[in-house]
mmCIF file of C-alpha atoms and ligand atoms in Angstrom:
data_model
loop_
_atom_site.group_PDB
_atom_site.id
_atom_site.type_symbol
_atom_site.label_atom_id
_atom_site.label_comp_id
_atom_site.label_asym_id
_atom_site.label_seq_id
_atom_site.Cartn_x
_atom_site.Cartn_y
_atom_site.Cartn_z
ATOM 1 C CA MET A 1 -0.250 -0.269 -0.085
ATOM 2 C CA THR A 2 1.405 3.471 -0.971
ATOM 3 C CA THR A 3 0.868 6.271 1.420
ATOM 4 C CA GLN A 4 2.656 9.093 -0.540
ATOM 5 C CA THR A 5 2.105 12.164 0.737
ATOM 6 C CA ALA A 6 1.884 14.921 -1.917
ATOM 7 C CA ILE A 7 3.776 18.154 -1.788
ATOM 8 C CA ARG A 8 1.142 20.738 -1.590
ATOM 9 C CA ILE A 9 1.445 23.779 -4.133
ATOM 10 C CA ASP A 10 1.020 27.087 -2.799
ATOM 11 C CA GLY A 11 -0.641 28.889 -4.895
ATOM 12 C CA LYS A 12 -0.982 31.848 -2.613
ATOM 13 C CA ALA A 13 2.694 32.471 -2.107
ATOM 14 C CA THR A 14 3.419 31.690 -5.662
ATOM 15 C CA ALA A 15 0.712 34.363 -6.794
ATOM 16 C CA LEU A 16 2.494 36.859 -4.266
ATOM 17 C CA ALA A 17 5.886 35.970 -6.127
ATOM 18 C CA VAL A 18 4.224 36.735 -9.442
ATOM 19 C CA ARG A 19 2.723 39.921 -8.404
ATOM 20 C CA GLU A 20 6.134 41.122 -7.229
ATOM 21 C CA ASP A 21 7.266 40.495 -10.282
ATOM 22 C CA VAL A 22 4.704 42.377 -11.977
ATOM 23 C CA ALA A 23 5.028 45.227 -9.776
ATOM 24 C CA ALA A 24 8.846 45.382 -11.016
ATOM 25 C CA ARG A 25 7.615 45.404 -14.428
ATOM 26 C CA VAL A 26 5.379 48.210 -13.779
ATOM 27 C CA ALA A 27 8.041 50.129 -12.050
ATOM 28 C CA ARG A 28 10.018 49.819 -15.224
ATOM 29 C CA LEU A 29 7.294 50.705 -17.870
ATOM 30 C CA LYS A 30 6.944 53.935 -15.310
ATOM 31 C CA ASP A 31 10.354 54.745 -15.765
ATOM 32 C CA LEU A 32 9.852 54.616 -19.507
ATOM 33 C CA GLY A 33 7.115 56.874 -19.287
ATOM 34 C CA VAL A 34 4.198 54.450 -19.739
ATOM 35 C CA PHE A 35 1.615 54.127 -16.867
ATOM 36 C CA PRO A 36 -0.144 51.104 -17.423
ATOM 37 C CA GLY A 37 -3.759 51.369 -16.754
ATOM 38 C CA LEU A 38 -6.512 48.651 -16.292
ATOM 39 C CA THR A 39 -10.126 49.220 -16.646
ATOM 40 C CA VAL A 40 -12.806 46.607 -15.197
ATOM 41 C CA VAL A 41 -16.369 47.149 -16.429
ATOM 42 C CA LEU A 42 -18.954 45.628 -13.939
ATOM 43 C CA VAL A 43 -22.423 45.298 -15.065
ATOM 44 C CA GLY A 44 -24.963 44.814 -12.523
ATOM 45 C CA GLU A 45 -25.285 44.014 -8.538
ATOM 46 C CA ASP A 46 -23.944 40.369 -8.699
ATOM 47 C CA PRO A 47 -22.686 39.987 -5.240
ATOM 48 C CA ALA A 48 -19.780 37.431 -6.188
ATOM 49 C CA SER A 49 -18.991 39.900 -9.082
ATOM 50 C CA GLN A 50 -18.607 42.812 -6.833
ATOM 51 C CA VAL A 51 -16.296 40.815 -4.825
ATOM 52 C CA TYR A 52 -14.055 39.472 -7.705
ATOM 53 C CA VAL A 53 -13.871 43.064 -8.936
ATOM 54 C CA ARG A 54 -12.838 44.611 -5.640
ATOM 55 C CA ASN A 55 -9.697 42.082 -5.204
ATOM 56 C CA LYS A 56 -8.732 42.564 -8.821
ATOM 57 C CA ASP A 57 -8.731 46.392 -8.249
ATOM 58 C CA LYS A 58 -7.019 45.987 -4.772
ATOM 59 C CA ALA A 59 -4.308 43.527 -6.566
ATOM 60 C CA ALA A 60 -3.829 46.166 -9.625
ATOM 61 C CA SER A 61 -3.605 49.166 -7.330
ATOM 62 C CA GLY A 62 -0.784 47.320 -5.323
ATOM 63 C CA ALA A 63 1.268 46.370 -8.170
ATOM 64 C CA GLY A 64 1.261 49.812 -9.369
ATOM 65 C CA PHE A 65 -1.224 50.008 -12.273
ATOM 66 C CA VAL A 66 -3.645 52.776 -12.808
ATOM 67 C CA VAL A 67 -7.041 51.014 -11.905
ATOM 68 C CA ASP A 68 -10.344 52.388 -13.095
ATOM 69 C CA THR A 69 -13.523 50.277 -12.224
ATOM 70 C CA LYS A 70 -16.960 51.452 -14.601
ATOM 71 C CA LYS A 71 -19.723 50.297 -12.494
ATOM 72 C CA LEU A 72 -22.823 49.929 -14.964
ATOM 73 C CA SER A 73 -26.336 49.616 -14.058
ATOM 74 C CA GLU A 74 -28.315 46.363 -13.979
ATOM 75 C CA LYS A 75 -30.422 47.974 -16.995
ATOM 76 C CA THR A 76 -27.233 49.001 -19.109
ATOM 77 C CA THR A 77 -28.387 47.736 -22.794
ATOM 78 C CA GLN A 78 -26.266 45.743 -25.458
ATOM 79 C CA ALA A 79 -25.766 49.285 -27.646
ATOM 80 C CA GLU A 80 -24.518 51.184 -24.343
ATOM 81 C CA LEU A 81 -22.044 48.570 -23.048
ATOM 82 C CA LEU A 82 -20.296 48.290 -26.582
ATOM 83 C CA ALA A 83 -20.148 52.034 -26.593
ATOM 84 C CA VAL A 84 -18.401 52.072 -23.406
ATOM 85 C CA ILE A 85 -16.041 49.577 -24.819
ATOM 86 C CA ARG A 86 -15.311 51.394 -27.853
ATOM 87 C CA SER A 87 -14.399 54.131 -26.170
ATOM 88 C CA LEU A 88 -12.075 52.099 -23.755
ATOM 89 C CA ASN A 89 -10.421 50.552 -26.929
ATOM 90 C CA GLU A 90 -9.474 54.717 -28.017
ATOM 91 C CA ASP A 91 -8.521 55.717 -24.671
ATOM 92 C CA ALA A 92 -4.689 55.430 -24.930
ATOM 93 C CA LYS A 93 -4.313 55.528 -21.120
ATOM 94 C CA VAL A 94 -5.928 52.089 -20.914
ATOM 95 C CA HIS A 95 -3.975 49.111 -21.790
ATOM 96 C CA GLY A 96 -6.009 46.416 -20.386
ATOM 97 C CA ILE A 97 -9.959 45.952 -20.509
ATOM 98 C CA LEU A 98 -11.847 43.687 -18.501
ATOM 99 C CA VAL A 99 -15.596 42.843 -18.606
ATOM 100 C CA GLN A 100 -16.550 41.023 -15.494
ATOM 101 C CA LEU A 101 -18.421 37.795 -16.403
ATOM 102 C CA PRO A 102 -21.231 36.624 -16.432
ATOM 103 C CA LEU A 103 -23.235 39.801 -17.622
ATOM 104 C CA PRO A 104 -26.664 40.236 -16.636
ATOM 105 C CA LYS A 105 -29.383 38.243 -18.704
ATOM 106 C CA GLY A 106 -30.081 39.974 -21.698
ATOM 107 C CA LEU A 107 -26.698 41.085 -22.979
ATOM 108 C CA ASP A 108 -24.722 39.180 -25.486
ATOM 109 C CA GLU A 109 -21.309 38.349 -23.874
ATOM 110 C CA GLY A 110 -19.731 36.847 -27.125
ATOM 111 C CA GLU A 111 -20.394 40.200 -28.862
ATOM 112 C CA VAL A 112 -19.325 42.095 -26.037
ATOM 113 C CA VAL A 113 -15.939 39.979 -25.914
ATOM 114 C CA ARG A 114 -15.046 40.481 -29.546
ATOM 115 C CA ALA A 115 -15.769 44.258 -29.077
ATOM 116 C CA ILE A 116 -13.019 44.193 -26.862
ATOM 117 C CA SER A 117 -9.572 45.384 -28.628
ATOM 118 C CA PRO A 118 -7.588 42.105 -28.880
ATOM 119 C CA ALA A 119 -4.561 44.083 -27.534
ATOM 120 C CA LYS A 120 -6.340 45.128 -24.644
ATOM 121 C CA ASP A 121 -8.076 41.779 -24.044
ATOM 122 C CA VAL A 122 -6.367 40.946 -20.883
ATOM 123 C CA ASP A 123 -8.952 38.049 -20.153
ATOM 124 C CA GLY A 124 -7.570 36.474 -23.473
ATOM 125 C CA LEU A 125 -11.021 35.507 -24.230
ATOM 126 C CA HIS A 126 -11.378 37.555 -27.917
ATOM 127 C CA PRO A 127 -11.188 34.998 -30.899
ATOM 128 C CA GLU A 128 -7.729 36.690 -32.297
ATOM 129 C CA ASN A 129 -6.207 35.732 -28.930
ATOM 130 C CA VAL A 130 -8.019 32.112 -29.028
ATOM 131 C CA ALA A 131 -6.661 31.793 -32.652
ATOM 132 C CA ALA A 132 -3.081 32.818 -31.256
ATOM 133 C CA LEU A 133 -3.329 30.287 -28.468
ATOM 134 C CA VAL A 134 -4.029 27.658 -30.739
ATOM 135 C CA MET A 135 -1.803 28.784 -33.648
ATOM 136 C CA GLY A 136 1.383 29.134 -31.770
ATOM 137 C CA GLY A 137 1.027 32.825 -31.906
ATOM 138 C CA ASP A 138 1.583 35.882 -29.273
ATOM 139 C CA GLY A 139 -1.592 36.583 -27.886
ATOM 140 C CA LEU A 140 -2.811 37.208 -24.564
ATOM 141 C CA VAL A 141 -3.552 34.105 -22.612
ATOM 142 C CA PRO A 142 -6.716 33.258 -20.435
ATOM 143 C CA CYS A 143 -5.705 34.032 -16.726
ATOM 144 C CA THR A 144 -6.764 30.825 -15.058
ATOM 145 C CA PRO A 145 -5.244 28.197 -17.373
ATOM 146 C CA ALA A 146 -2.308 30.816 -17.633
ATOM 147 C CA GLY A 147 -1.636 30.495 -13.525
ATOM 148 C CA CYS A 148 -1.857 26.685 -13.998
ATOM 149 C CA ILE A 149 1.476 26.636 -16.246
ATOM 150 C CA GLU A 150 2.828 29.207 -14.184
ATOM 151 C CA LEU A 151 2.603 27.011 -10.988
ATOM 152 C CA CYS A 152 4.198 24.166 -12.638
ATOM 153 C CA ASP A 153 7.069 26.469 -14.105
ATOM 154 C CA ARG A 154 7.729 27.736 -10.434
ATOM 155 C CA TYR A 155 7.654 24.167 -8.824
ATOM 156 C CA GLY A 156 9.864 22.797 -11.576
ATOM 157 C CA ILE A 157 7.384 20.503 -13.239
ATOM 158 C CA ASP A 158 8.356 19.670 -16.356
ATOM 159 C CA LEU A 159 5.293 18.832 -18.804
ATOM 160 C CA LYS A 160 7.107 17.420 -21.854
ATOM 161 C CA GLY A 161 5.952 13.938 -22.701
ATOM 162 C CA LYS A 162 3.621 13.902 -19.877
ATOM 163 C CA ARG A 163 0.184 12.365 -20.511
ATOM 164 C CA ALA A 164 -2.237 15.104 -19.225
ATOM 165 C CA VAL A 165 -6.025 14.659 -18.830
ATOM 166 C CA VAL A 166 -8.087 17.680 -18.604
ATOM 167 C CA VAL A 167 -11.389 17.411 -17.029
ATOM 168 C CA GLY A 168 -13.642 20.013 -18.808
ATOM 169 C CA ARG A 169 -13.722 21.829 -22.112
ATOM 170 C CA SER A 170 -14.980 25.282 -21.336
ATOM 171 C CA MET A 171 -13.482 28.280 -23.323
ATOM 172 C CA LEU A 172 -12.747 29.859 -20.234
ATOM 173 C CA VAL A 173 -10.458 26.874 -18.645
ATOM 174 C CA GLY A 174 -10.620 23.449 -20.000
ATOM 175 C CA LYS A 175 -9.748 24.538 -23.377
ATOM 176 C CA PRO A 176 -7.277 26.918 -22.956
ATOM 177 C CA ILE A 177 -5.404 24.937 -20.724
ATOM 178 C CA ALA A 178 -5.460 21.885 -22.914
ATOM 179 C CA GLN A 179 -3.821 24.318 -25.497
ATOM 180 C CA LEU A 180 -1.115 25.217 -22.971
ATOM 181 C CA LEU A 181 -0.302 21.802 -22.043
ATOM 182 C CA LEU A 182 0.322 20.693 -25.569
ATOM 183 C CA ALA A 183 2.513 23.762 -26.466
ATOM 184 C CA ARG A 184 4.560 22.369 -23.408
ATOM 185 C CA HIS A 185 4.748 19.023 -25.573
ATOM 186 C CA ALA A 186 2.074 17.260 -22.932
ATOM 187 C CA THR A 187 0.013 14.371 -24.659
ATOM 188 C CA VAL A 188 -3.344 15.749 -23.937
ATOM 189 C CA THR A 189 -6.922 14.342 -23.484
ATOM 190 C CA ILE A 190 -9.699 16.553 -23.058
ATOM 191 C CA ALA A 191 -12.430 14.862 -20.693
ATOM 192 C CA HIS A 192 -16.213 16.265 -20.409
ATOM 193 C CA SER A 193 -19.593 15.081 -19.031
ATOM 194 C CA ARG A 194 -19.841 12.434 -22.003
ATOM 195 C CA THR A 195 -16.559 10.747 -21.332
ATOM 196 C CA VAL A 196 -16.878 7.228 -20.599
ATOM 197 C CA ASP A 197 -15.069 5.700 -17.417
ATOM 198 C CA LEU A 198 -13.703 8.937 -16.292
ATOM 199 C CA LYS A 199 -11.934 6.962 -13.518
ATOM 200 C CA ALA A 200 -9.792 4.966 -15.900
ATOM 201 C CA VAL A 201 -9.170 8.049 -18.195
ATOM 202 C CA CYS A 202 -7.786 10.097 -15.177
ATOM 203 C CA LEU A 203 -5.736 7.294 -13.754
ATOM 204 C CA GLU A 204 -3.806 7.146 -16.985
ATOM 205 C CA ALA A 205 -2.935 10.869 -16.265
ATOM 206 C CA ASP A 206 0.643 12.112 -15.314
ATOM 207 C CA VAL A 207 -1.050 15.436 -14.747
ATOM 208 C CA ILE A 208 -4.560 16.054 -13.957
ATOM 209 C CA VAL A 209 -6.166 19.428 -14.334
ATOM 210 C CA ALA A 210 -10.263 19.493 -13.048
ATOM 211 C CA ALA A 211 -11.936 22.543 -14.358
ATOM 212 C CA VAL A 212 -15.299 21.016 -13.740
ATOM 213 C CA GLY A 213 -17.595 22.615 -10.952
ATOM 214 C CA VAL A 214 -18.555 19.423 -9.154
ATOM 215 C CA ALA A 215 -17.164 19.163 -5.644
ATOM 216 C CA LYS A 216 -14.816 16.115 -5.019
ATOM 217 C CA LEU A 217 -15.710 14.610 -8.559
ATOM 218 C CA VAL A 218 -12.235 13.437 -8.990
ATOM 219 C CA LYS A 219 -11.648 10.731 -6.323
ATOM 220 C CA GLY A 220 -8.507 9.460 -4.520
ATOM 221 C CA ASP A 221 -8.340 6.257 -6.280
ATOM 222 C CA TRP A 222 -8.520 7.900 -9.731
ATOM 223 C CA ILE A 223 -4.907 9.316 -9.335
ATOM 224 C CA LYS A 224 -1.976 7.714 -10.686
ATOM 225 C CA PRO A 225 0.686 7.438 -7.877
ATOM 226 C CA GLY A 226 2.908 10.603 -8.080
ATOM 227 C CA ALA A 227 0.746 12.389 -10.509
ATOM 228 C CA VAL A 228 0.363 16.329 -10.820
ATOM 229 C CA VAL A 229 -2.989 17.309 -9.944
ATOM 230 C CA LEU A 230 -4.310 21.071 -10.425
ATOM 231 C CA ASP A 231 -7.504 21.674 -8.967
ATOM 232 C CA VAL A 232 -9.270 24.527 -10.679
ATOM 233 C CA GLY A 233 -12.595 24.221 -9.203
ATOM 234 C CA ILE A 234 -14.474 26.493 -6.661
ATOM 235 C CA ASN A 235 -17.418 24.921 -5.288
ATOM 236 C CA ARG A 236 -19.578 25.236 -2.100
ATOM 237 C CA GLY A 237 -19.076 22.236 0.163
ATOM 238 C CA GLU A 238 -22.531 21.207 2.436
ATOM 239 C CA ASP A 239 -20.498 22.702 5.142
ATOM 240 C CA GLY A 240 -20.531 26.107 3.244
ATOM 241 C CA LYS A 241 -16.747 26.038 2.943
ATOM 242 C CA LEU A 242 -14.864 26.095 -0.604
ATOM 243 C CA VAL A 243 -13.900 22.642 -1.818
ATOM 244 C CA GLY A 244 -12.360 22.171 -5.301
ATOM 245 C CA ASP A 245 -13.305 19.290 -8.009
ATOM 246 C CA VAL A 246 -10.792 16.893 -6.333
ATOM 247 C CA ASP A 247 -11.064 15.130 -3.252
ATOM 248 C CA PHE A 248 -7.971 16.589 -1.815
ATOM 249 C CA ALA A 249 -7.241 14.442 1.337
ATOM 250 C CA ALA A 250 -7.761 11.283 -0.403
ATOM 251 C CA ALA A 251 -5.931 12.565 -3.555
ATOM 252 C CA SER A 252 -2.997 13.584 -1.398
ATOM 253 C CA GLU A 253 -2.081 10.111 -0.461
ATOM 254 C CA ASN A 254 -1.593 9.257 -4.457
ATOM 255 C CA ALA A 255 -0.599 12.476 -6.040
ATOM 256 C CA GLY A 256 2.925 14.029 -6.369
ATOM 257 C CA TYR A 257 1.886 17.497 -6.475
ATOM 258 C CA ILE A 258 -1.542 18.767 -5.678
ATOM 259 C CA THR A 259 -3.158 22.165 -5.384
ATOM 260 C CA PRO A 260 -5.535 22.754 -2.274
ATOM 261 C CA VAL A 261 -8.839 24.708 -2.544
ATOM 262 C CA PRO A 262 -8.604 27.386 -1.790
ATOM 263 C CA GLY A 263 -5.209 28.625 -1.814
ATOM 264 C CA GLY A 264 -4.145 26.895 -4.992
ATOM 265 C CA VAL A 265 -5.018 27.750 -8.570
ATOM 266 C CA GLY A 266 -7.521 30.561 -7.527
ATOM 267 C CA PRO A 267 -4.808 33.014 -6.057
ATOM 268 C CA MET A 268 -2.862 32.709 -9.429
ATOM 269 C CA THR A 269 -5.877 34.075 -11.744
ATOM 270 C CA ILE A 270 -5.415 37.848 -10.626
ATOM 271 C CA ALA A 271 -1.657 37.356 -10.426
ATOM 272 C CA MET A 272 -1.960 36.368 -14.313
ATOM 273 C CA LEU A 273 -4.553 39.027 -15.207
ATOM 274 C CA LEU A 274 -1.775 41.448 -13.705
ATOM 275 C CA GLY A 275 0.874 39.893 -15.959
ATOM 276 C CA ASN A 276 -1.107 40.170 -18.852
ATOM 277 C CA THR A 277 -1.705 44.092 -18.343
ATOM 278 C CA ALA A 278 1.907 44.630 -18.059
ATOM 279 C CA THR A 279 2.385 42.799 -21.066
ATOM 280 C CA ALA A 280 -0.346 44.961 -23.071
ATOM 281 C CA ALA A 281 0.915 47.855 -21.783
ATOM 282 C CA ALA A 282 4.642 47.094 -23.049
ATOM 283 C CA ARG A 283 3.166 45.695 -26.419
ATOM 284 C CA ILE A 284 0.947 48.623 -27.163
ATOM 285 C CA ALA A 285 3.610 51.300 -26.181
ATOM 286 C CA GLY A 286 6.246 49.226 -28.173
ATOM 287 C CA VAL A 287 8.616 48.742 -25.121
ATOM 288 C CA GLU A 288 10.344 45.796 -23.195
ATOM 289 C CA ALA A 289 9.187 45.366 -19.795
HETATM 290 P P1 NDP B 301 -18.224 25.458 -16.976
HETATM 291 O O1 NDP B 301 -19.269 24.881 -16.317
HETATM 292 O O2 NDP B 301 -18.295 26.247 -18.083
HETATM 293 O O3 NDP B 301 -17.579 23.855 -17.480
HETATM 294 C C1 NDP B 301 -17.495 22.804 -16.763
HETATM 295 C C2 NDP B 301 -16.695 21.281 -17.760
HETATM 296 O O4 NDP B 301 -17.064 20.385 -17.088
HETATM 297 C C3 NDP B 301 -17.872 21.247 -18.957
HETATM 298 O O5 NDP B 301 -16.919 21.021 -20.087
HETATM 299 C C4 NDP B 301 -18.781 19.947 -18.740
HETATM 300 O O6 NDP B 301 -18.714 18.896 -19.685
HETATM 301 C C5 NDP B 301 -17.871 19.352 -17.563
HETATM 302 N N1 NDP B 301 -18.383 18.421 -16.970
HETATM 303 C C6 NDP B 301 -19.308 19.025 -15.924
HETATM 304 N N2 NDP B 301 -20.055 17.820 -15.094
HETATM 305 C C7 NDP B 301 -19.079 16.727 -15.392
HETATM 306 C C8 NDP B 301 -18.830 15.326 -14.894
HETATM 307 N N3 NDP B 301 -19.714 14.823 -14.029
HETATM 308 N N4 NDP B 301 -17.943 14.723 -15.596
HETATM 309 C C9 NDP B 301 -16.745 15.252 -16.447
HETATM 310 N N5 NDP B 301 -16.789 16.459 -16.829
HETATM 311 C C10 NDP B 301 -17.916 17.216 -16.515
HETATM 312 O O7 NDP B 301 -17.167 25.617 -15.871
HETATM 313 P P2 NDP B 301 -15.561 26.344 -16.166
HETATM 314 O O8 NDP B 301 -14.970 25.501 -16.837
HETATM 315 O O9 NDP B 301 -15.920 27.994 -16.284
HETATM 316 O O10 NDP B 301 -15.406 26.354 -14.488
HETATM 317 C C11 NDP B 301 -15.047 25.082 -14.118
HETATM 318 C C12 NDP B 301 -14.717 25.289 -12.474
HETATM 319 O O11 NDP B 301 -13.695 26.189 -12.288
HETATM 320 C C13 NDP B 301 -15.705 26.024 -11.489
HETATM 321 O O12 NDP B 301 -15.605 25.287 -10.186
HETATM 322 C C14 NDP B 301 -15.523 27.307 -11.568
HETATM 323 O O13 NDP B 301 -15.939 27.987 -10.524
HETATM 324 C C15 NDP B 301 -13.731 27.221 -11.331
HETATM 325 N N6 NDP B 301 -13.338 28.560 -11.681
HETATM 326 C C16 NDP B 301 -12.271 28.854 -11.157
HETATM 327 C C17 NDP B 301 -11.387 29.869 -11.700
HETATM 328 C C18 NDP B 301 -10.273 30.249 -10.745
HETATM 329 O O14 NDP B 301 -9.874 31.309 -10.699
HETATM 330 N N7 NDP B 301 -9.581 29.406 -9.917
HETATM 331 C C19 NDP B 301 -11.687 30.538 -12.801
HETATM 332 C C20 NDP B 301 -12.738 30.086 -13.437
HETATM 333 C C21 NDP B 301 -13.562 29.039 -13.266
HETATM 334 P P3 NDP B 301 -19.656 19.307 -21.049
HETATM 335 O O15 NDP B 301 -18.883 20.415 -21.663
HETATM 336 O O16 NDP B 301 -19.760 18.001 -21.430
HETATM 337 O O17 NDP B 301 -20.948 19.803 -20.412
#
């Protein structure tokens, strides 16, 4: 019987280190006369979105960005929202535009994302950035998937030649993380709700990314001994506490590395958003930072 105890990947500490690196890049940009600006657009009163936006605002200000949050009413029309985005696209002081999703019912998210200038699309969701990811171009990469790769890099986990299984195929997480793993020369399987015998598929994985939204879906005995387990899921457990898509305690006995929830992938998302904003500002200004 193996009772391997996994190395717990500390997303909080890693995110802090990334944020310090970004702050240094922002300072270099300022020395070059570029004052990187991030504008977050929040439509409506969704409480979770308000918390996310507050956290982004705080983190970005802390790293030295010029931050502006545009709060728009629940009743904002599609045309009004598109006009706001057009004006931000044209504003030279704004280098990153983030529209907090989900948008209130009745607004067309796809059209809104497509309206953002790809150069300022720090969420990496514009079709031009998605195409760059698939085609190996130099676009802006979605933040949570980029955070998963950054965690591997900072823990010295080599992905080349590894068998990776991504559970979940969303545009926000599953598909982009699969592309990033492929770009690192992993052999990638994408599983989803119609996958037959998910346990058997997961047991083949040297690297598992769980991005599903079902608490503790991935069981301890689905993990190959020594595997790297990256848990993207954020769910509320029966006790009201946050819990991931992986049964953390049981999986820790088999995994080589594992991210906890909270404190794993989650904190990396904002850190990578800040990194994207610094990258966008440097590219728009045509400087290195
Ligand atoms: P989506 O709901 O968009 O996608 C979920 C995916 O999981 C779908 O592809 C779905 O398959 C698949 N799925 C659902 N049930 C099962 C099942 N029983 N077995 C296998 N696959 C299943 O979610 P997101 O990708 O947006 O988010 C996933 C999780 O990550 C959520 O918990 C979310 O809160 C969290 N998240 C965390 C972030 C962070 O910062 N850490 C950022 C973004 C998301 P199908 O396509 O067949 O329906």
